[in-house]
Amino acid sequence: MLRRLMLFPAFRPFLLILMLLVLWDVAIRVFGIPAYLIPRPEQVVGQLIAEWSHLLKESWQTTEATLGGFALTIVIGIPLAMVIAYSKLIESYVYPLLVFSQSIPKIAIAPLFVVWFGFGIVPKIISAFLLGFFPVVVSTVMGFKSVDPDMLDLARSMGATRLQTFLKISLPYALPAIFSGLKVSITLAVVGAVVGEFVGSNSGIGYVLQVANGNFDLPLMFAALVVLSSIGVMLFLAIDVAERLMIPWHASQRQVF
Amino acid sequence: MSSVPLIEARAVSKIYQTKDGPVESLRLLDFAIAEGEFISVVGPSGCGKSTLLKMVAGLLPLTGGTLTLAGQAITGPQRDVGIVFQNAVLLAWRTVLDNILLQAEIRHMPSGEALAEAQRLIDMAGLTGFEGKYPWQLSGGMQQRASICRALLHDPSVLLMDEPFGALDALTREKMNLELQRIWLASKKTVMLITHSIPEAVFLSDRVIVMSERPSSITAIYAIDLPRPRTLDMMGSPEFAVLAKQVRSHFYTQGSLDH
């Protein structure tokens, strides 16, 4: 049975997780680590089960904020990157500023968003957007800039309009790079949403983490972390599926034929 | 061979502006290509052969002189021209058929006619059965054949080829030379072929234009009076050897054989 499961690549990460859990448990027993420093795996699982409905409700809040920030990333980040890729002038104005803005620690300015937008979902969305949009911009710019010049000459020789060249050549050519940016971005957007919840919110997994931390409820804290990582993994997988559907022709997606 | 010039160059020159000042690429080129003629251009690398081809295609502006196609000055991309690049430049997300049909889509050709013509070209190029394959599923030679089909889809009178077989292995290259001759004999296009290979130029051409190093001008133009259709065996004939030697001699005197 185990031998059969090991043959499926999809099961391998779970197998590794299981081994790490065992290692975790053994380490706590062997070194006698007290529960107020690190809880035992079964305590975490216990809290996961006990607080299940609560965690589910809060994780939905975090997911909403993440998806909101991610949507902003797509709507703002990708067009911005296109403009940067197509105009040297705009690039020289905007790009340095973008890098500059990226160096500002979001956690330090997140409280400002609470002051400006209150305790609702808006500051969380902005925080998720700010953390996630930079990788998308960078890789989209790279994607559009690396379009084969011969392809552009080819389109020109056919008398293609700018729009035709964009839709039929540049955009499909840049899609793989855009997707690699989106994959990095989605995981960062989760972090951004939690940052937003840390600084000013009474809902979401970030809030659960803070409360659990305040109450020294380490098992709940670890349970919240498990839920949070699961959100990240699931969103990442969703992007992965979208990528597979949209660029099945790309080298990274090709099946042996 | 009819003597009506389809493409005519008069004192064509090209100077590139670079950071280190102007670089003279082409100097005072004069030549005429007749309708239905197969012309090859050979020369050392970096001599501006590709620049010349792009100017004929209307993709690059001239610095001086005039370049006409069927009597009209070439000022931008031409309707009546098809281009084949060194790499096949096929779009990875399109099948062979859809790659060929790109020409029709961008030029807004009627789709029914375009599809029929694409199928005819696919059959002619020996790609039948590969219409639904993606470029990466084809060999280099087949990719280049697909790109030739794409260049011919809108039935241009001129086919411009920029070292189309340079990336292929020697055996595939010989086969492609035979194929190209066959396609040319069947379609009677006017062809301008840029190449590094002297045997390829002699084998395929009616005339071979030899260019010098930069700033390049035309060193010589050779008429190749070998009978058609030519066979690979003819490459071993004394007449072929003499012509190839004549062309090659220019490179030795220039002190650079770029082959």
CSV table of N, CA, C and O in Angstrom, one decimal, chain A residues 148-161 164-165 167-174 248-250 254-255 257, chain B residues 54 57-60 77-78 81 83 85-87 89-94 99 102-103 105-108 133-134 136-137 150:
chain,number,residue,atom,x,y,z
A,148,ASP,N,10.7,37.9,-29.2
A,148,ASP,CA,11.7,37.7,-30.3
A,148,ASP,C,11.5,38.9,-31.4
A,148,ASP,O,10.5,39.0,-32.0
A,149,PRO,N,12.6,39.7,-31.6
A,149,PRO,CA,12.5,40.8,-32.5
A,149,PRO,C,12.1,40.3,-34.0
A,149,PRO,O,11.5,41.0,-34.7
A,150,ASP,N,12.6,39.1,-34.3
A,150,ASP,CA,12.2,38.5,-35.6
A,150,ASP,C,10.6,38.4,-35.7
A,150,ASP,O,10.1,38.6,-36.8
A,151,MET,N,10.0,38.1,-34.6
A,151,MET,CA,8.6,37.9,-34.6
A,151,MET,C,7.9,39.3,-34.9
A,151,MET,O,6.9,39.3,-35.6
A,152,LEU,N,8.5,40.3,-34.3
A,152,LEU,CA,7.9,41.6,-34.5
A,152,LEU,C,8.1,42.1,-35.9
A,152,LEU,O,7.3,42.7,-36.5
A,153,ASP,N,9.3,41.7,-36.5
A,153,ASP,CA,9.6,42.0,-37.9
A,153,ASP,C,8.6,41.3,-38.8
A,153,ASP,O,8.1,41.8,-39.7
A,154,LEU,N,8.4,40.1,-38.4
A,154,LEU,CA,7.4,39.2,-39.2
A,154,LEU,C,6.0,39.9,-39.2
A,154,LEU,O,5.4,40.0,-40.3
A,155,ALA,N,5.6,40.3,-38.0
A,155,ALA,CA,4.3,40.9,-37.9
A,155,ALA,C,4.2,42.2,-38.7
A,155,ALA,O,3.3,42.5,-39.5
A,156,ARG,N,5.3,43.0,-38.7
A,156,ARG,CA,5.4,44.2,-39.4
A,156,ARG,C,5.4,44.0,-40.9
A,156,ARG,O,4.7,44.7,-41.7
A,157,SER,N,6.1,42.9,-41.3
A,157,SER,CA,6.1,42.6,-42.8
A,157,SER,C,4.7,42.2,-43.3
A,157,SER,O,4.4,42.4,-44.5
A,158,MET,N,3.9,41.8,-42.4
A,158,MET,CA,2.5,41.4,-42.8
A,158,MET,C,1.6,42.6,-42.7
A,158,MET,O,0.4,42.5,-43.0
A,159,GLY,N,2.2,43.8,-42.3
A,159,GLY,CA,1.4,45.0,-42.2
A,159,GLY,C,0.5,45.0,-40.9
A,159,GLY,O,-0.6,45.5,-41.0
A,160,ALA,N,0.9,44.3,-39.9
A,160,ALA,CA,0.1,44.2,-38.7
A,160,ALA,C,-0.1,45.5,-38.0
A,160,ALA,O,0.9,46.3,-37.9
A,161,THR,N,-1.2,45.8,-37.4
A,161,THR,CA,-1.4,47.0,-36.6
A,161,THR,C,-0.8,46.7,-35.3
A,161,THR,O,-0.5,45.6,-34.9
A,164,GLN,N,-3.0,44.3,-33.4
A,164,GLN,CA,-2.8,42.9,-33.9
A,164,GLN,C,-1.5,42.3,-33.3
A,164,GLN,O,-1.5,41.2,-32.9
A,165,THR,N,-0.4,43.1,-33.4
A,165,THR,CA,0.9,42.6,-32.9
A,165,THR,C,0.8,42.2,-31.5
A,165,THR,O,1.3,41.2,-31.0
A,167,LEU,N,-2.0,41.5,-29.6
A,167,LEU,CA,-2.9,40.4,-29.3
A,167,LEU,C,-2.4,39.0,-29.8
A,167,LEU,O,-2.6,38.0,-29.1
A,168,LYS,N,-1.8,39.1,-31.0
A,168,LYS,CA,-1.5,37.8,-31.6
A,168,LYS,C,-0.1,37.3,-31.3
A,168,LYS,O,0.3,36.2,-31.4
A,169,ILE,N,0.8,38.3,-30.9
A,169,ILE,CA,2.2,37.9,-30.7
A,169,ILE,C,2.7,38.2,-29.3
A,169,ILE,O,3.0,37.4,-28.5
A,170,SER,N,2.7,39.5,-28.9
A,170,SER,CA,3.3,39.9,-27.7
A,170,SER,C,2.7,39.3,-26.4
A,170,SER,O,3.3,38.8,-25.6
A,171,LEU,N,1.3,39.4,-26.4
A,171,LEU,CA,0.6,38.9,-25.2
A,171,LEU,C,0.8,37.4,-25.0
A,171,LEU,O,1.2,37.0,-23.9
A,172,PRO,N,0.5,36.6,-26.0
A,172,PRO,CA,0.8,35.2,-25.8
A,172,PRO,C,2.2,34.9,-25.5
A,172,PRO,O,2.5,34.0,-24.6
A,173,TYR,N,3.1,35.6,-26.1
A,173,TYR,CA,4.6,35.4,-25.8
A,173,TYR,C,4.9,35.7,-24.4
A,173,TYR,O,5.7,35.0,-23.7
A,174,ALA,N,4.3,36.7,-23.8
A,174,ALA,CA,4.6,37.1,-22.4
A,174,ALA,C,3.8,36.3,-21.4
A,174,ALA,O,4.2,36.3,-20.2
A,248,PRO,N,-0.9,25.6,-22.5
A,248,PRO,CA,-0.6,24.2,-22.6
A,248,PRO,C,0.6,24.0,-23.6
A,248,PRO,O,1.3,23.0,-23.5
A,249,TRP,N,0.9,25.0,-24.4
A,249,TRP,CA,1.9,24.9,-25.4
A,249,TRP,C,3.3,25.1,-24.9
A,249,TRP,O,4.3,24.8,-25.5
A,250,HIS,N,3.4,25.7,-23.7
A,250,HIS,CA,4.7,26.2,-23.2
A,250,HIS,C,5.5,25.0,-22.7
A,250,HIS,O,5.0,24.0,-22.3
A,254,ARG,N,4.5,21.0,-21.3
A,254,ARG,CA,4.4,19.9,-22.3
A,254,ARG,C,4.5,18.5,-21.7
A,254,ARG,O,5.3,18.3,-20.8
A,255,GLN,N,3.5,17.7,-22.1
A,255,GLN,CA,3.6,16.3,-21.7
A,255,GLN,C,4.4,15.6,-22.8
A,255,GLN,O,4.4,16.0,-24.0
A,257,PHE,N,5.0,13.2,-25.6
A,257,PHE,CA,4.0,12.7,-26.6
A,257,PHE,C,4.5,11.5,-27.3
A,257,PHE,O,5.7,11.2,-27.3
B,54,LYS,N,16.1,43.4,-45.4
B,54,LYS,CA,15.1,44.2,-44.6
B,54,LYS,C,14.7,45.4,-45.3
B,54,LYS,O,13.5,45.9,-45.2
B,57,ALA,N,12.3,44.5,-47.9
B,57,ALA,CA,11.0,44.1,-47.3
B,57,ALA,C,10.3,45.3,-46.8
B,57,ALA,O,9.1,45.2,-46.4
B,58,GLY,N,11.0,46.5,-46.8
B,58,GLY,CA,10.3,47.7,-46.3
B,58,GLY,C,10.3,47.8,-44.8
B,58,GLY,O,9.6,48.5,-44.2
B,59,LEU,N,11.2,47.0,-44.1
B,59,LEU,CA,11.3,47.0,-42.7
B,59,LEU,C,12.3,48.0,-42.1
B,59,LEU,O,12.3,48.3,-41.0
B,60,LEU,N,13.2,48.4,-43.0
B,60,LEU,CA,14.2,49.4,-42.6
B,60,LEU,C,14.3,50.5,-43.6
B,60,LEU,O,14.2,50.3,-44.8
B,77,PRO,N,6.3,48.3,-45.2
B,77,PRO,CA,6.0,46.8,-45.5
B,77,PRO,C,5.2,46.7,-46.7
B,77,PRO,O,4.3,47.5,-47.0
B,78,GLN,N,5.5,45.7,-47.5
B,78,GLN,CA,4.9,45.5,-48.8
B,78,GLN,C,3.8,44.4,-48.8
B,78,GLN,O,4.0,43.4,-48.1
B,81,VAL,N,5.2,40.8,-50.8
B,81,VAL,CA,6.4,40.2,-50.3
B,81,VAL,C,6.2,39.2,-49.2
B,81,VAL,O,5.3,39.5,-48.3
B,83,ILE,N,8.4,36.8,-46.3
B,83,ILE,CA,9.7,36.7,-45.7
B,83,ILE,C,9.9,35.4,-45.0
B,83,ILE,O,9.0,35.0,-44.3
B,85,PHE,N,12.8,33.9,-42.3
B,85,PHE,CA,13.9,34.3,-41.5
B,85,PHE,C,14.8,33.1,-41.2
B,85,PHE,O,14.5,31.9,-41.5
B,86,GLN,N,16.0,33.3,-40.6
B,86,GLN,CA,16.9,32.3,-40.4
B,86,GLN,C,16.3,31.2,-39.4
B,86,GLN,O,16.4,30.0,-39.6
B,87,ASN,N,15.7,31.7,-38.4
B,87,ASN,CA,14.9,30.8,-37.5
B,87,ASN,C,13.5,30.8,-38.1
B,87,ASN,O,13.0,31.8,-38.6
B,89,VAL,N,10.7,31.2,-36.8
B,89,VAL,CA,9.9,32.2,-36.2
B,89,VAL,C,8.4,31.7,-36.2
B,89,VAL,O,7.5,32.5,-36.6
B,90,LEU,N,8.2,30.5,-35.8
B,90,LEU,CA,6.8,30.0,-35.6
B,90,LEU,C,6.3,30.3,-34.2
B,90,LEU,O,7.1,30.3,-33.3
B,91,LEU,N,5.1,30.6,-34.1
B,91,LEU,CA,4.5,30.9,-32.8
B,91,LEU,C,4.2,29.6,-32.1
B,91,LEU,O,3.5,28.8,-32.6
B,92,ALA,N,4.8,29.5,-30.9
B,92,ALA,CA,4.7,28.2,-30.2
B,92,ALA,C,3.3,27.8,-29.8
B,92,ALA,O,3.0,26.6,-29.6
B,93,TRP,N,2.4,28.8,-29.7
B,93,TRP,CA,1.1,28.5,-29.2
B,93,TRP,C,0.1,28.2,-30.4
B,93,TRP,O,-1.1,28.0,-30.1
B,94,ARG,N,0.6,28.2,-31.6
B,94,ARG,CA,-0.2,27.9,-32.7
B,94,ARG,C,0.3,26.6,-33.4
B,94,ARG,O,1.5,26.3,-33.5
B,99,ASN,N,-0.3,28.7,-37.7
B,99,ASN,CA,0.9,29.5,-37.9
B,99,ASN,C,0.9,30.1,-39.3
B,99,ASN,O,1.2,31.2,-39.6
B,102,LEU,N,-1.7,32.7,-39.9
B,102,LEU,CA,-1.4,34.1,-39.3
B,102,LEU,C,-1.4,35.1,-40.3
B,102,LEU,O,-1.9,36.2,-40.2
B,103,GLN,N,-0.7,34.8,-41.4
B,103,GLN,CA,-0.6,35.7,-42.6
B,103,GLN,C,-1.9,36.2,-43.0
B,103,GLN,O,-2.2,37.4,-43.2
B,105,GLU,N,-4.8,36.1,-41.3
B,105,GLU,CA,-5.5,36.8,-40.2
B,105,GLU,C,-5.1,38.2,-40.2
B,105,GLU,O,-5.9,39.2,-40.1
B,106,ILE,N,-3.8,38.5,-40.3
B,106,ILE,CA,-3.3,39.8,-40.1
B,106,ILE,C,-3.7,40.6,-41.4
B,106,ILE,O,-4.0,41.8,-41.3
B,107,ARG,N,-3.6,40.0,-42.5
B,107,ARG,CA,-4.0,40.7,-43.8
B,107,ARG,C,-5.4,40.7,-44.1
B,107,ARG,O,-5.9,41.1,-45.1
B,108,HIS,N,-6.3,40.1,-43.2
B,108,HIS,CA,-7.7,40.1,-43.4
B,108,HIS,C,-8.1,39.4,-44.7
B,108,HIS,O,-8.9,39.9,-45.5
B,133,LYS,N,0.1,19.7,-35.7
B,133,LYS,CA,1.2,19.6,-34.8
B,133,LYS,C,1.7,21.0,-34.3
B,133,LYS,O,1.5,22.0,-35.1
B,134,TYR,N,2.3,21.1,-33.2
B,134,TYR,CA,2.9,22.3,-32.7
B,134,TYR,C,4.3,22.4,-33.2
B,134,TYR,O,5.0,21.3,-33.4
B,136,TRP,N,7.2,22.8,-31.8
B,136,TRP,CA,8.2,22.0,-31.1
B,136,TRP,C,8.1,20.5,-31.4
B,136,TRP,O,8.9,19.7,-31.0
B,137,GLN,N,7.0,20.1,-32.0
B,137,GLN,CA,6.9,18.7,-32.4
B,137,GLN,C,7.5,18.4,-33.7
B,137,GLN,O,7.5,17.2,-34.2
B,150,ARG,N,4.0,29.9,-44.8
B,150,ARG,CA,3.4,31.1,-44.3
B,150,ARG,C,3.8,32.3,-45.2
B,150,ARG,O,3.0,33.1,-45.4
